[in-house]
C-alpha positions as a printed NumPy array, in Angstrom:
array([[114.815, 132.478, 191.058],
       [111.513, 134.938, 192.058],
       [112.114, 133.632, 195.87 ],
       [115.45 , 134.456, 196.006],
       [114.926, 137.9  , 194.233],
       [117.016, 137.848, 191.227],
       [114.219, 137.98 , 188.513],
       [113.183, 141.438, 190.192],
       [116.322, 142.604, 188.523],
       [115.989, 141.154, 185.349],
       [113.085, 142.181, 182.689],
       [113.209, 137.949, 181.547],
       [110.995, 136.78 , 178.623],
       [110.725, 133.393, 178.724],
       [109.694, 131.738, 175.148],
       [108.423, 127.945, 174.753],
       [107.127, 126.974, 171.784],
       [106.23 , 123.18 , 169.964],
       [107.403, 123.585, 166.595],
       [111.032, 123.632, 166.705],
       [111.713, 120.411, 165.299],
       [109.305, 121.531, 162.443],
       [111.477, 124.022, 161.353],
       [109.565, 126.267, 164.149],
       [107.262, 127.439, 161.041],
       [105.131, 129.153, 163.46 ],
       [106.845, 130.39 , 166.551],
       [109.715, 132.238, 164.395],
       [107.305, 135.272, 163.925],
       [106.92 , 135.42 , 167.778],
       [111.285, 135.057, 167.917],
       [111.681, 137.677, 164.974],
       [109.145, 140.328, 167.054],
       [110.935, 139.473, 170.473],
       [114.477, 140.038, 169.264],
       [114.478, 143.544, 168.57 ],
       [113.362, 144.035, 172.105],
       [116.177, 141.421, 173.829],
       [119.527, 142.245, 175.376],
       [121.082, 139.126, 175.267],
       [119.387, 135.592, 174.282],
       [119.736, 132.268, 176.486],
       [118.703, 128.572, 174.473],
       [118.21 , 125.535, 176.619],
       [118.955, 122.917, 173.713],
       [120.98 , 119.944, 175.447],
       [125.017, 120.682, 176.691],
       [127.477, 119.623, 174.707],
       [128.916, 115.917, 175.795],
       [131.296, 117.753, 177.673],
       [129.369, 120.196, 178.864],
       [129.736, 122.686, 176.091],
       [128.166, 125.886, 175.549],
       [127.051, 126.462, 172.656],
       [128.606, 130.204, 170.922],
       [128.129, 129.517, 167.129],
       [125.87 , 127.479, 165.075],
       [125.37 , 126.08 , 161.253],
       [122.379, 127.705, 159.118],
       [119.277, 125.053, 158.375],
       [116.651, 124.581, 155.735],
       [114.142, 122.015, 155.244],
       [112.88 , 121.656, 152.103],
       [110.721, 119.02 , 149.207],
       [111.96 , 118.039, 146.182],
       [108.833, 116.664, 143.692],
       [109.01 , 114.935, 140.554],
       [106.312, 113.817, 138.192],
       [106.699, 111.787, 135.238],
       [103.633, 109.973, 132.781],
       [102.06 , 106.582, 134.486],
       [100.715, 104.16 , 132.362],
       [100.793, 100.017, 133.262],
       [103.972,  98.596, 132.295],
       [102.987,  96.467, 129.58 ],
       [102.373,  99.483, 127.813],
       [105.52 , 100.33 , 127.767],
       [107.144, 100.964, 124.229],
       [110.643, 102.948, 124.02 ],
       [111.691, 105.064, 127.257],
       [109.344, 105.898, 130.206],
       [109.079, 108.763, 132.246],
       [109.19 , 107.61 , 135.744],
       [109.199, 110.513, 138.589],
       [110.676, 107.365, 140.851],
       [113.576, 107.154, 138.379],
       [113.892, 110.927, 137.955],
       [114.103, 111.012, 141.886],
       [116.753, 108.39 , 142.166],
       [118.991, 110.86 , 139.756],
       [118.134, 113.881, 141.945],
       [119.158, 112.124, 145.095],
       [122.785, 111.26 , 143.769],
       [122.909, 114.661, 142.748],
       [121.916, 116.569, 145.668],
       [124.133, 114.458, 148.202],
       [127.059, 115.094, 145.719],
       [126.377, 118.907, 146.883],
       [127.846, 117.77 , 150.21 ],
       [131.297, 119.648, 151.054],
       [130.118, 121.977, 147.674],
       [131.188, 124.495, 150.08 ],
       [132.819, 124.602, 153.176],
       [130.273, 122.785, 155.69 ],
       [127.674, 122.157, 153.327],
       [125.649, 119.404, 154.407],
       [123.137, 118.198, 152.646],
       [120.469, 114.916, 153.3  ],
       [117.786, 113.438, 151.986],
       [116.097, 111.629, 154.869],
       [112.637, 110.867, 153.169],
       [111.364, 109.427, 149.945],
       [108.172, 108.974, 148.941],
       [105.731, 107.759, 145.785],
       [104.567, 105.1  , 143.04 ],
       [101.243, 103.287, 143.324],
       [102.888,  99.659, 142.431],
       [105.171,  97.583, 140.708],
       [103.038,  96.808, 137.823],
       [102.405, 100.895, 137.133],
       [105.535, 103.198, 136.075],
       [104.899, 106.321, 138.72 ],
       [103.557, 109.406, 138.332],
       [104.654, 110.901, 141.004],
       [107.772, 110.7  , 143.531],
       [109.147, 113.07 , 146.333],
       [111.821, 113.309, 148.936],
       [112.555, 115.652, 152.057],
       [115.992, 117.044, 152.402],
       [117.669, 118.991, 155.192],
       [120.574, 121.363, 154.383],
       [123.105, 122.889, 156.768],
       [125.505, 125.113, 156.421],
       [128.266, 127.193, 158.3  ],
       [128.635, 130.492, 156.275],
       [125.551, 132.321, 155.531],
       [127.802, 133.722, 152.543],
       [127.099, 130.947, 150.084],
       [124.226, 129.613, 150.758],
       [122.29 , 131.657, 147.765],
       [124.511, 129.867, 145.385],
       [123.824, 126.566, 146.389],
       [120.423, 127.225, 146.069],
       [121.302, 128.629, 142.904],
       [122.796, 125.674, 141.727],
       [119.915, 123.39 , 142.502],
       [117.057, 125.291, 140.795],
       [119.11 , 125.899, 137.53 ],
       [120.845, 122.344, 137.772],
       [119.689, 119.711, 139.63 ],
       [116.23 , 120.096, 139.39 ],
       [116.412, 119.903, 135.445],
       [114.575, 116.392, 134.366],
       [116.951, 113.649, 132.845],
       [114.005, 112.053, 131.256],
       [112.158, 113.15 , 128.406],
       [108.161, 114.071, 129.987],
       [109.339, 114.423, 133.379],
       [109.154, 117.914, 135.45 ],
       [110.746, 118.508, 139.07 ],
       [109.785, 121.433, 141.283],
       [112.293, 121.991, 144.563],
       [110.233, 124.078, 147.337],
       [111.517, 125.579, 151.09 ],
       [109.63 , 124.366, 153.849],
       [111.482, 125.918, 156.311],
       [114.948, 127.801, 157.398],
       [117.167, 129.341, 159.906],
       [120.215, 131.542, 159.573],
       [123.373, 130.713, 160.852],
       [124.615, 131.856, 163.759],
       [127.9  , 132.972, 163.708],
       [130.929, 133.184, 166.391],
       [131.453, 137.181, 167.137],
       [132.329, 139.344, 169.76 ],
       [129.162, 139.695, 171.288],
       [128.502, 135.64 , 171.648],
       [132.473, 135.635, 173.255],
       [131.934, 138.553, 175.389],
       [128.67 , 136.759, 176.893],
       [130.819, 133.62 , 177.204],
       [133.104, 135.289, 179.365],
       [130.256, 136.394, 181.328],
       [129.47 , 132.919, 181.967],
       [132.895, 131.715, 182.831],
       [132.826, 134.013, 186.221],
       [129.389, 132.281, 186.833],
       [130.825, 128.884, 186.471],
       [134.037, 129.275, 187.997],
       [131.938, 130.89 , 191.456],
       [130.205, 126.811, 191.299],
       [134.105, 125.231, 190.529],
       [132.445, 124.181, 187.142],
       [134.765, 124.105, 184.242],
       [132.463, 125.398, 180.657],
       [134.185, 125.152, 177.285],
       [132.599, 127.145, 174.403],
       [131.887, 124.852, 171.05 ],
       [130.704, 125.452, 167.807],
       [127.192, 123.143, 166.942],
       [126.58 , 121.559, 163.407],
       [122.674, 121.661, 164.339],
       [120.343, 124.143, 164.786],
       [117.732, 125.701, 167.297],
       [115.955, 128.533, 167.858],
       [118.662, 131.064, 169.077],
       [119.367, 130.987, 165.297],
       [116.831, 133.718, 165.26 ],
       [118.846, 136.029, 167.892],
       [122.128, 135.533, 167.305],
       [122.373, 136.028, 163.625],
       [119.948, 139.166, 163.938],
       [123.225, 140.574, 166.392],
       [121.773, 139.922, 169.487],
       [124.257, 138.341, 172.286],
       [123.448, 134.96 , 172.168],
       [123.962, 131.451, 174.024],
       [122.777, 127.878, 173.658],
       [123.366, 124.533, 175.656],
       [121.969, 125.483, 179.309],
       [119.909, 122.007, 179.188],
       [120.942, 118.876, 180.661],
       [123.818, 116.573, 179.009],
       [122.571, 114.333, 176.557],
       [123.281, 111.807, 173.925],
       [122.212, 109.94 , 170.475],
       [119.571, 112.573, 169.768],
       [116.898, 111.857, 167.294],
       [116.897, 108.068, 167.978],
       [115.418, 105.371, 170.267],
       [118.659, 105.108, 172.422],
       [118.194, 109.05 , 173.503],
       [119.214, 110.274, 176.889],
       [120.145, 112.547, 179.11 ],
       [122.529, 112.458, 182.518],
       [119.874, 113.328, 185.163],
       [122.901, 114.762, 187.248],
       [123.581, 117.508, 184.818],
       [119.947, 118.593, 185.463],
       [121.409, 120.217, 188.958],
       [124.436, 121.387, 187.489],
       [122.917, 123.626, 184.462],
       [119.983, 124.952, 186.589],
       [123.065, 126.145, 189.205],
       [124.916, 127.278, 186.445],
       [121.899, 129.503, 185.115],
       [121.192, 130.623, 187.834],
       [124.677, 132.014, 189.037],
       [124.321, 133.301, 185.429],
       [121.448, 135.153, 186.076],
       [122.866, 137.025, 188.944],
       [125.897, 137.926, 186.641],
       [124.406, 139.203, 184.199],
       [121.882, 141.509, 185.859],
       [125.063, 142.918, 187.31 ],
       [126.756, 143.128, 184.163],
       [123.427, 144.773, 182.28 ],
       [123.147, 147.442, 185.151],
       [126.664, 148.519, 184.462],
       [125.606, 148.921, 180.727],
       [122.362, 150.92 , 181.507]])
């Protein structure tokens, strides 16, 4: 792109950061500081199987749920126990009953944790969840629901604390993300490439841009498939055919930016 002379056109920022799987608890102050200062925003997450781009995608938050109960060997047991591992078990089935709570509400607990051993009723158990979400509208009363609900201990002696680790706004479909995608469509259709627009369940860091307003895209990266597991891959050929297609982008852009200016 410098040989051929199209990044003298462009004032690029190019971000990379190690975190994003982590809920990008770092880099987002870097993403919140560069936004106010970006015209449009590009994401190379993976295509779509298809070759999607990405216009719109669902809110995230990581968070811990922690539960602590009284431990004491079990043949000392007389009447109920508190047990944070049976406390847990209660707020699992409870927080994936919040899924479809609202429209696209997903919810998961992927982790559990705690107990010293089978002989000892546990102190102490925790899980990680992740929650997603298309409208940014209810999210609050999810939340809601949670700290004045679900987080209230069955047992007697038991106490449960829920805590945020880590979130990103959804970003939403609008004019601007359309108007970009139509942008790209002359790109693609100068390489005989054929790019359909999608909406994406997970997130990345264009979360940041798009729902702060700024024109935003994601999905210039290389097809790929069964992310997050041992069988992950990605179509080596699409490697050529996204770097084309950004860079044809490029060009049409800068053109379309100096019209703005």
């Amino acid at each position: 792109l410098a040989e051929s002379g199209i990044l003298d056109k462009l004032n690029l920022t190019l971000l990379l950061n190690s975190d994003e799987e982590i809920g990008s608890e770092f880099s987002s102050k870097i993403f919140i500081a560069e936004r106010d200062k970006a015209a449009v925003c590009l994401c190379g997450e993976c295509a779509g199987p298809q070759s999607e781009i990405v216009v719109s995608r669902n809110g995230k938050m990581g968070a811990r749920l922690d539960c602590w109960g009284q431990d004491r060997h079990v043949s000392e047991i007389t009447g109920k126990k508190s047990s944070a591992i049976l406390e847990l078990s209660y707020k699992v089935i409870s927080l994936e009953s919040l899924n479809d709570f609202r429209p696209g509400l997903r919810v998961n607990v992927g982790r559990i944790d705690g107990g010293l051993g089978p002989g000892t009723v546990p102190a102490h158990a925790g899980c990680l969840i992740d929650l997603r979400w298309r409208e940014e509208t209810y999210i609050q009363a999810v939340l809601d629901k949670i700290q004045s609900e679900i987080i209230r201990p069955v047992q007697p002696g038991c106490r449960c604390e829920f805590k945020i680790l880590n979130s990103r706004p959804a970003m939403p479909e609008n004019e601007k993300n359309i108007g970009l995608f139509q942008i790209l469509l002359e790109a693609a259709s100068g390489l005989g490439q054929s790019v359909n627009s999608c909406h994406r369940q997970g997130t990345s860091d264009v979360n940041f841009f798009g729902a702060a307003g700024v024109p935003s895209l994601d999905g210039f990266g290389p097809v790929g498939f069964n992310d997050h597991t041992p069988q992950e891959y990605i179509l080596t050929a699409s490697l050529k055919e996204r770097t084309l297609l950004l860079s044809h982008f490029f060009v049409e852009l800068g053109h379309h930016l100096r019209m703005l200016s």
